[in-house]
Amino acid sequence: MYVLNSKELQIPMGKFHLIDLNQTQSKQKSQIQHQGQILIRKSYHDSALFDLFLLDQFGLQCYLSIYYNSSWEQPCFFQYNISQTKLQLINYTYQYEIDSTIQQYIVIDNTYFPLEGAYYDDDLYLNIEYQQTVQPIPTYYSYTIKIGIVLVGVLVCFLLWCILLLVKYKKELKSQNEKLKSQKEQQEVQTKAKKKFRRF
């Protein structure tokens, strides 16, 4: 885990701040899988509270419709989902994993929406810190494993080949030694026979 980015944020009264998790500010482009967390903290010890929404593109469209039309009493489907709606916060930590197939957004809200949420009658000052862990992406990891397996297989085959050559060499050497020994014994027998023949 390391800090990828940290910054101070000012959200004016009646405004919001949008974090697009699929943009480069919250991830790096490389041969890695992106997992980490975003830490959102108040910059000052005041009475300020904020609301936070975890949205996909459809939730964001609903939120923006309410915001631009100032329809603060109009409900959005995500506000009844506790996993997407966090109200009256002092700080918040969000664990995330980048999925390139889904647009993911965090909305930090300093507006009247929803009516039961927080509203600070002043600018909101926050600190946002992106932390990230990285690991090889599955395709790269699998490719590395396959290459390793192939290399190990080649090494094993080479060792087996060397062992077979060594066994064959030892057999041939043993056969040659036995042949030389047999020839030597035959020569000794012939020499003894010649010596006996000369005595007679």
XYZ file of N, CA and C in Angstrom:
600
model
N 0.854 -1.190 0.000
C 0.000 0.000 0.000
C 0.891 1.242 0.000
N 0.633 2.186 -0.908
C 1.374 3.438 -0.914
C 0.442 4.568 -1.309
N 0.842 5.781 -0.968
C 0.030 6.959 -1.275
C 0.273 7.347 -2.725
N -0.783 7.313 -3.525
C -0.686 7.664 -4.930
C -0.877 9.158 -5.139
N -1.781 9.748 -4.355
C -2.084 11.170 -4.532
C -2.781 11.682 -3.273
N -2.497 12.904 -2.898
C -3.155 13.530 -1.752
C -3.358 15.004 -2.069
N -4.555 15.508 -1.769
C -4.807 16.914 -2.074
C -5.869 17.485 -1.147
N -5.827 18.805 -1.001
C -6.841 19.526 -0.247
C -7.974 19.910 -1.200
N -9.186 19.844 -0.688
C -10.353 20.080 -1.520
C -11.276 21.100 -0.863
N -11.749 22.061 -1.637
C -12.735 23.041 -1.176
C -14.009 22.875 -2.000
N -15.118 22.558 -1.323
C -16.413 22.422 -2.000
C -17.286 23.593 -1.568
N -17.593 24.496 -2.483
C -18.413 25.664 -2.104
C -19.798 25.256 -1.618
N -20.408 26.124 -0.848
C -21.766 25.895 -0.350
C -22.713 25.681 -1.525
N -23.529 24.618 -1.448
C -24.489 24.321 -2.503
C -23.897 23.610 -3.709
N -22.644 23.160 -3.607
C -21.983 22.491 -4.728
C -21.624 21.050 -4.339
N -21.006 20.366 -5.280
C -20.557 18.987 -5.026
C -19.204 18.769 -5.702
N -18.558 17.690 -5.316
C -17.292 17.317 -5.959
C -17.419 15.889 -6.477
N -16.991 15.682 -7.718
C -17.110 14.377 -8.365
C -15.736 13.729 -8.504
N -15.634 12.475 -8.084
C -14.417 11.683 -8.267
C -14.751 10.549 -9.236
N -14.063 10.534 -10.359
C -14.232 9.466 -11.348
C -13.131 8.433 -11.102
N -13.498 7.269 -10.592
C -12.504 6.262 -10.242
C -11.832 5.648 -11.462
N -12.375 5.884 -12.643
C -11.780 5.326 -13.852
C -10.792 6.287 -14.512
N -10.537 7.424 -13.859
C -9.587 8.384 -14.398
C -8.225 8.217 -13.735
N -7.216 8.872 -14.294
C -5.838 8.662 -13.872
C -5.536 9.215 -12.493
N -6.378 10.076 -11.950
C -6.074 10.631 -10.631
C -6.187 9.573 -9.532
N -6.912 8.485 -9.795
C -7.092 7.469 -8.773
C -6.471 6.141 -9.154
N -5.722 6.105 -10.258
C -5.028 4.879 -10.621
C -3.858 5.215 -11.534
N -2.957 4.268 -11.717
C -1.856 4.417 -12.636
C -2.059 3.463 -13.803
N -1.598 3.857 -14.993
C -1.707 2.995 -16.157
C -0.435 2.168 -16.268
N -0.533 0.884 -16.004
C 0.599 -0.009 -16.145
C 0.095 -1.436 -16.102
N 1.025 -2.376 -16.104
C 0.648 -3.789 -16.169
C 0.294 -4.289 -14.770
N -0.707 -3.659 -14.146
C -1.070 -4.017 -12.776
C -2.573 -4.034 -12.614
N -2.993 -4.674 -11.562
C -4.402 -4.623 -11.168
C -4.506 -3.581 -10.061
N -5.510 -2.704 -10.159
C -5.603 -1.559 -9.255
C -6.581 -1.848 -8.110
N -6.053 -1.888 -6.928
C -6.869 -2.018 -5.737
C -6.344 -1.034 -4.711
N -7.241 -0.486 -3.918
C -6.774 0.450 -2.911
C -7.927 1.071 -2.165
N -7.681 2.261 -1.644
C -8.719 2.939 -0.891
C -8.547 4.452 -0.995
N -9.673 5.139 -0.803
C -9.688 6.599 -0.774
C -10.080 7.038 0.630
N -9.257 7.887 1.230
C -9.526 8.422 2.559
C -9.980 9.869 2.415
N -11.168 10.166 2.922
C -11.712 11.519 2.869
C -11.869 12.018 4.304
N -11.175 13.100 4.640
C -11.186 13.629 6.006
C -11.465 15.129 5.973
N -12.062 15.615 7.046
C -12.222 17.061 7.201
C -10.855 17.696 7.449
N -10.649 18.844 6.838
C -9.374 19.539 7.026
C -9.325 20.302 8.344
N -10.511 20.705 8.865
C -10.562 21.496 10.091
C -11.523 20.868 11.083
N -11.305 21.138 12.355
C -12.186 20.651 13.420
C -13.346 21.628 13.613
N -14.270 21.601 12.672
C -15.446 22.460 12.762
C -16.693 21.582 12.772
N -17.844 22.193 12.615
C -19.109 21.453 12.705
C -19.574 20.916 11.352
N -18.733 21.056 10.355
C -19.134 20.662 9.006
C -19.339 19.156 8.894
N -20.385 18.768 8.180
C -20.647 17.375 7.824
C -20.884 17.318 6.314
N -20.743 16.157 5.747
C -20.986 16.026 4.309
C -21.668 14.694 4.012
N -22.333 14.644 2.852
C -22.935 13.406 2.359
C -22.064 12.854 1.233
N -22.136 11.538 1.043
C -21.322 10.900 0.022
C -22.150 9.820 -0.674
N -22.022 9.772 -2.004
C -22.758 8.786 -2.791
C -21.788 7.997 -3.669
N -21.970 6.694 -3.687
C -21.174 5.795 -4.522
C -22.055 5.375 -5.692
N -21.746 5.862 -6.895
C -22.690 5.775 -8.005
C -22.083 5.139 -9.257
N -22.974 4.539 -10.054
C -22.620 4.173 -11.418
C -23.136 5.288 -12.327
N -23.078 5.100 -13.639
C -23.457 6.188 -14.550
C -24.943 6.534 -14.447
N -25.798 5.543 -14.129
C -27.233 5.830 -14.011
C -27.537 6.615 -12.735
N -26.870 6.245 -11.637
C -27.042 6.998 -10.406
C -26.558 8.420 -10.547
N -25.438 8.598 -11.270
C -24.903 9.943 -11.477
C -25.866 10.794 -12.301
N -26.473 10.208 -13.309
C -27.446 10.950 -14.119
C -28.618 11.432 -13.267
N -29.102 10.580 -12.366
C -30.204 10.959 -11.490
C -29.786 12.105 -10.569
N -28.583 11.989 -9.991
C -28.096 13.038 -9.091
C -27.957 14.371 -9.825
N -27.357 14.349 -11.013
C -27.144 15.590 -11.767
C -28.470 16.222 -12.178
N -29.458 15.386 -12.474
C -30.788 15.915 -12.821
C -31.372 16.696 -11.648
N -31.260 16.144 -10.448
C -31.750 16.830 -9.249
C -30.963 18.109 -9.005
N -29.637 18.024 -9.158
C -28.785 19.176 -8.874
C -29.069 20.347 -9.819
N -29.094 20.093 -11.108
C -29.250 21.181 -12.071
C -30.678 21.742 -12.102
N -31.637 20.942 -11.634
C -33.018 21.425 -11.566
C -33.400 21.911 -10.163
N -32.437 21.816 -9.245
C -32.679 22.195 -7.838
C -33.914 21.492 -7.277
N -34.094 20.245 -7.679
C -35.257 19.464 -7.222
C -34.858 18.677 -5.973
N -34.608 19.395 -4.881
C -34.031 18.770 -3.691
C -34.953 17.739 -3.051
N -36.255 17.873 -3.262
C -37.199 16.936 -2.655
C -37.419 15.688 -3.511
N -36.940 15.728 -4.756
C -37.116 14.570 -5.640
C -36.182 13.436 -5.201
N -36.698 12.217 -5.051
C -35.838 11.108 -4.619
C -35.064 10.504 -5.786
N -33.960 9.873 -5.470
C -33.197 9.071 -6.425
C -33.125 7.644 -5.888
N -33.137 6.684 -6.781
C -33.199 5.287 -6.361
C -32.046 4.889 -5.446
N -30.867 5.480 -5.619
C -29.701 5.052 -4.854
C -29.725 5.529 -3.401
N -30.511 6.561 -3.103
C -30.465 7.113 -1.746
C -31.076 6.167 -0.714
N -31.805 5.138 -1.165
C -32.374 4.160 -0.236
C -31.488 2.916 -0.105
N -30.352 2.944 -0.783
C -29.384 1.841 -0.713
C -28.243 2.268 0.195
N -28.146 1.632 1.352
C -27.144 2.063 2.345
C -25.715 1.814 1.875
N -25.549 0.931 0.898
C -24.197 0.700 0.389
C -23.768 1.803 -0.573
N -24.719 2.601 -1.052
C -24.413 3.683 -1.984
C -24.541 5.075 -1.367
N -25.309 5.184 -0.312
C -25.582 6.496 0.283
C -25.048 6.559 1.703
N -24.170 7.532 1.966
C -23.592 7.743 3.294
C -23.875 9.189 3.696
N -24.626 9.364 4.785
C -25.089 10.703 5.158
C -24.416 11.201 6.430
N -24.260 12.544 6.488
C -23.775 13.253 7.669
C -22.448 12.675 8.170
N -21.463 12.727 7.312
C -20.157 12.137 7.603
C -19.165 13.186 8.104
N -18.237 12.701 8.917
C -17.069 13.499 9.310
C -15.869 13.086 8.469
N -15.748 11.790 8.249
C -14.719 11.257 7.360
C -15.233 9.946 6.780
N -14.528 9.471 5.754
C -14.978 8.245 5.109
C -13.803 7.592 4.391
N -13.768 6.257 4.459
C -12.759 5.474 3.742
C -13.475 4.512 2.801
N -13.072 4.546 1.540
C -13.730 3.703 0.535
C -12.716 2.759 -0.091
N -12.971 1.447 0.050
C -12.147 0.434 -0.599
C -12.634 0.280 -2.040
N -11.705 0.299 -2.993
C -12.136 0.215 -4.387
C -11.224 -0.698 -5.194
N -11.789 -1.186 -6.292
C -11.041 -1.936 -7.297
C -11.514 -1.467 -8.659
N -10.581 -1.040 -9.490
C -10.939 -0.490 -10.785
C -11.476 -1.590 -11.698
N -12.658 -1.352 -12.230
C -13.267 -2.239 -13.214
C -13.499 -1.420 -14.477
N -12.720 -1.706 -15.525
C -12.783 -0.887 -16.736
C -14.116 -1.018 -17.462
N -14.927 -2.012 -17.111
C -16.206 -2.217 -17.799
C -17.339 -1.438 -17.149
N -17.099 -0.876 -15.956
C -18.155 -0.166 -15.226
C -17.637 1.211 -14.821
N -18.422 2.250 -15.106
C -18.066 3.583 -14.639
C -18.410 3.696 -13.151
N -17.433 4.135 -12.366
C -17.615 4.249 -10.924
C -17.320 5.687 -10.494
N -18.224 6.235 -9.690
C -18.085 7.625 -9.259
C -18.312 7.746 -7.758
N -17.625 8.719 -7.179
C -17.905 9.149 -5.810
C -18.349 10.609 -5.881
N -19.504 10.895 -5.303
C -19.998 12.282 -5.233
C -19.928 12.725 -3.771
N -19.180 13.785 -3.515
C -19.139 14.400 -2.182
C -20.056 15.615 -2.233
N -21.089 15.591 -1.415
C -22.203 16.530 -1.570
C -22.216 17.590 -0.472
N -22.358 18.859 -0.908
C -22.547 19.969 0.023
C -23.768 20.781 -0.419
N -24.843 20.035 -0.775
C -26.092 20.670 -1.225
C -27.228 20.300 -0.259
N -28.448 20.713 -0.628
C -29.622 20.391 0.184
C -30.085 18.947 -0.006
N -29.517 18.260 -0.990
C -29.942 16.889 -1.282
C -29.098 15.889 -0.478
N -29.738 14.854 0.065
C -31.191 14.723 0.270
C -31.616 15.548 1.482
N -32.890 15.731 1.655
C -33.363 16.604 2.725
C -32.955 16.101 4.101
N -32.820 14.786 4.245
C -32.424 14.231 5.551
C -30.915 14.164 5.715
N -30.186 14.651 4.718
C -28.729 14.589 4.773
C -28.126 15.817 5.425
N -26.801 15.923 5.255
C -26.071 17.047 5.845
C -26.110 18.257 4.913
N -26.077 19.427 5.504
C -25.895 20.645 4.721
C -25.141 21.640 5.587
N -23.979 22.065 5.092
C -23.139 22.996 5.836
C -23.282 24.373 5.201
N -23.634 25.334 5.982
C -23.918 26.687 5.492
C -22.627 27.477 5.260
N -21.695 26.824 4.556
C -20.406 27.455 4.265
C -19.649 26.518 3.314
N -18.462 26.934 2.895
C -17.632 26.048 2.078
C -17.133 24.868 2.920
N -16.971 23.756 2.265
C -16.534 22.530 2.930
C -15.079 22.268 2.561
N -14.228 22.058 3.573
C -12.797 21.823 3.336
C -12.451 20.386 3.733
N -11.934 19.648 2.759
C -11.623 18.239 2.981
C -10.224 17.918 2.468
N -9.685 16.826 2.977
C -8.433 16.261 2.459
C -8.758 14.893 1.855
N -8.321 14.690 0.632
C -8.546 13.410 -0.045
C -7.198 12.753 -0.314
N -7.093 11.504 0.114
C -5.846 10.753 -0.074
C -6.149 9.440 -0.778
N -5.458 9.226 -1.899
C -5.598 7.977 -2.636
C -4.460 7.039 -2.238
N -4.818 5.870 -1.776
C -3.828 4.841 -1.459
C -4.074 3.653 -2.366
N -3.003 2.948 -2.710
C -3.169 1.890 -3.697
C -2.228 0.722 -3.447
N -2.750 -0.477 -3.691
C -1.919 -1.680 -3.747
C -1.924 -2.153 -5.187
N -0.810 -2.724 -5.620
C -0.713 -3.190 -7.000
C -0.266 -4.635 -7.021
N -0.705 -5.351 -8.036
C -0.285 -6.724 -8.252
C -0.394 -7.027 -9.733
N 0.375 -8.025 -10.217
C 0.307 -8.338 -11.651
C -1.112 -8.679 -12.069
N -1.507 -8.209 -13.242
C -2.829 -8.554 -13.727
C -2.868 -10.027 -14.072
N -4.048 -10.674 -14.005
C -4.125 -12.121 -14.181
C -3.498 -12.639 -15.469
N -3.705 -11.937 -16.617
C -3.162 -12.420 -17.882
C -1.636 -12.416 -17.851
N -1.064 -11.352 -17.313
C 0.386 -11.255 -17.209
C 0.922 -12.302 -16.249
N 0.215 -12.484 -15.131
C 0.633 -13.456 -14.127
C 0.578 -14.872 -14.707
N -0.503 -15.197 -15.423
C -0.651 -16.526 -16.022
C 0.432 -16.759 -17.066
N 0.709 -15.722 -17.859
C 1.745 -15.841 -18.884
C 3.097 -16.129 -18.247
N 3.393 -15.443 -17.142
C 4.661 -15.670 -16.448
C 4.747 -17.092 -15.921
N 3.648 -17.600 -15.361
C 3.624 -18.971 -14.851
C 3.856 -19.967 -15.980
N 3.185 -19.749 -17.124
C 3.335 -20.667 -18.253
C 4.772 -20.693 -18.751
N 5.391 -19.529 -18.858
C 6.795 -19.466 -19.279
C 7.677 -20.223 -18.304
N 7.404 -20.040 -16.996
C 8.180 -20.749 -15.974
C 8.027 -22.255 -16.090
N 6.792 -22.712 -16.330
C 6.546 -24.146 -16.466
C 7.294 -24.713 -17.673
N 7.256 -23.967 -18.793
C 7.960 -24.415 -19.996
C 9.460 -24.515 -19.741
N 10.019 -23.510 -19.076
C 11.456 -23.518 -18.783
C 11.831 -24.679 -17.870
N 11.003 -24.937 -16.861
C 11.260 -26.067 -15.968
C 11.188 -27.376 -16.741
N 10.184 -27.497 -17.645
C 10.054 -28.704 -18.462
C 11.280 -28.935 -19.332
N 11.767 -27.845 -19.957
C 12.967 -27.957 -20.793
C 14.170 -28.394 -19.959
N 14.296 -27.815 -18.761
C 15.411 -28.163 -17.882
C 15.349 -29.629 -17.462
N 14.141 -30.108 -17.127
C 13.970 -31.507 -16.732
C 14.330 -32.438 -17.886
N 13.872 -32.117 -19.097
C 14.193 -32.931 -20.270
C 15.695 -32.967 -20.525
N 16.347 -31.823 -20.356
C 17.796 -31.765 -20.552
C 18.530 -32.641 -19.524
N 18.071 -32.571 -18.269
C 18.698 -33.393 -17.228
C 18.498 -34.875 -17.502
N 17.280 -35.260 -17.936
C 17.019 -36.665 -18.268
C 17.896 -37.128 -19.427
N 18.059 -36.278 -20.417
C 18.914 -36.592 -21.559
C 20.366 -36.801 -21.117
N 20.835 -35.924 -20.221
C 22.202 -36.054 -19.696
C 22.368 -37.356 -18.916
N 21.342 -37.691 -18.126
C 21.406 -38.932 -17.338
C 21.460 -40.146 -18.256
N 20.629 -40.158 -19.322
C 20.631 -41.276 -20.279
C 21.985 -41.411 -20.974
N 22.578 -40.272 -21.354
C 23.902 -40.308 -21.975
C 24.938 -40.863 -21.012
N 24.842 -40.475 -19.742
C 25.793 -40.944 -18.741
C 25.672 -42.456 -18.531
N 24.416 -42.935 -18.449
C 24.195 -44.382 -18.281
C 24.730 -45.148 -19.484
N 24.461 -44.635 -20.684
C 24.944 -45.278 -21.899
C 26.464 -45.308 -21.943
N 27.094 -44.210 -21.547
C 28.553 -44.128 -21.528
C 29.153 -45.139 -20.541
N 28.526 -45.236 -19.351
C 29.012 -46.188 -18.350
C 28.895 -47.622 -18.848
N 27.777 -47.944 -19.542
C 27.609 -49.290 -20.082
C 28.668 -49.607 -21.128
N 28.909 -48.637 -22.028
C 29.921 -48.845 -23.065
C 31.306 -48.977 -22.456
N 31.590 -48.178 -21.424
C 32.892 -48.249 -20.764
C 33.076 -49.595 -20.070
N 32.019 -50.070 -19.418
C 32.068 -51.364 -18.751
C 32.280 -52.489 -19.757
N 31.569 -52.389 -20.916
C 31.714 -53.398 -21.959
C 33.136 -53.423 -22.496
N 33.721 -52.251 -22.709
C 35.097 -52.169 -23.202
C 36.083 -52.732 -22.182
N 35.857 -52.433 -20.910
C 36.749 -52.951 -19.860
C 36.683 -54.473 -19.788
N 35.450 -54.988 -19.915
C 35.302 -56.445 -19.878
C 35.961 -57.087 -21.097
N 35.857 -56.446 -22.257
C 36.482 -56.973 -23.466
C 37.994 -56.967 -23.346
N 38.553 -55.878 -22.802
C 39.993 -55.771 -22.611
C 40.488 -56.810 -21.603
N 39.679 -56.998 -20.556
C 40.042 -57.979 -19.537
C 40.050 -59.390 -20.139
N 39.033 -59.679 -20.973
C 38.962 -60.992 -21.627
C 40.138 -61.201 -22.554
N 40.485 -60.160 -23.326
C 41.634 -60.274 -24.230
C 42.924 -60.481 -23.457
N 43.053 -59.812 -22.336
C 44.257 -59.945 -21.509
C 44.368 -61.349 -20.942
N 43.228 -61.878 -20.501
C 43.237 -63.240 -19.959
C 43.597 -64.257 -21.045
N 43.086 -64.049 -22.260
C 43.415 -64.948 -23.372
C 44.903 -64.889 -23.702
N 45.458 -63.658 -23.662
C 46.882 -63.506 -23.931
C 47.716 -64.216 -22.873
N 47.296 -64.110 -21.615
C 48.019 -64.775 -20.535
C 47.975 -66.294 -20.700
N 46.828 -66.820 -21.092
C 46.693 -68.271 -21.310
C 47.582 -68.722 -22.451
N 47.573 -67.930 -23.547
C 48.423 -68.290 -24.690
C 49.899 -68.226 -24.322
N 50.283 -67.234 -23.531
C 51.690 -67.100 -23.110
C 52.103 -68.296 -22.258
N 51.275 -68.706 -21.305
C 51.574 -69.864 -20.462
C 51.677 -71.135 -21.309
N 50.791 -71.247 -22.298
C 50.808 -72.441 -23.163
C 52.091 -72.503 -23.962
N 52.549 -71.374 -24.477
C 53.803 -71.347 -25.246
C 54.995 -71.730 -24.376
N 54.986 -71.235 -23.122
C 56.109 -71.563 -22.218
C 56.160 -73.066 -21.936
N 55.020 -73.708 -21.731
C 54.988 -75.124 -21.474
C 55.446 -75.922 -22.692
N 55.043 -75.453 -23.878
C 55.435 -76.140 -25.117
C 56.945 -76.108 -25.308
N 57.592 -74.995 -24.976
C 59.044 -74.881 -25.130
C 59.788 -75.807 -24.187
N 59.254 -76.060 -23.024
C 59.930 -76.957 -22.054
C 59.987 -78.387 -22.595
N 59.002 -78.763 -23.303
C 59.002 -80.114 -23.871
C 59.851 -80.155 -25.135
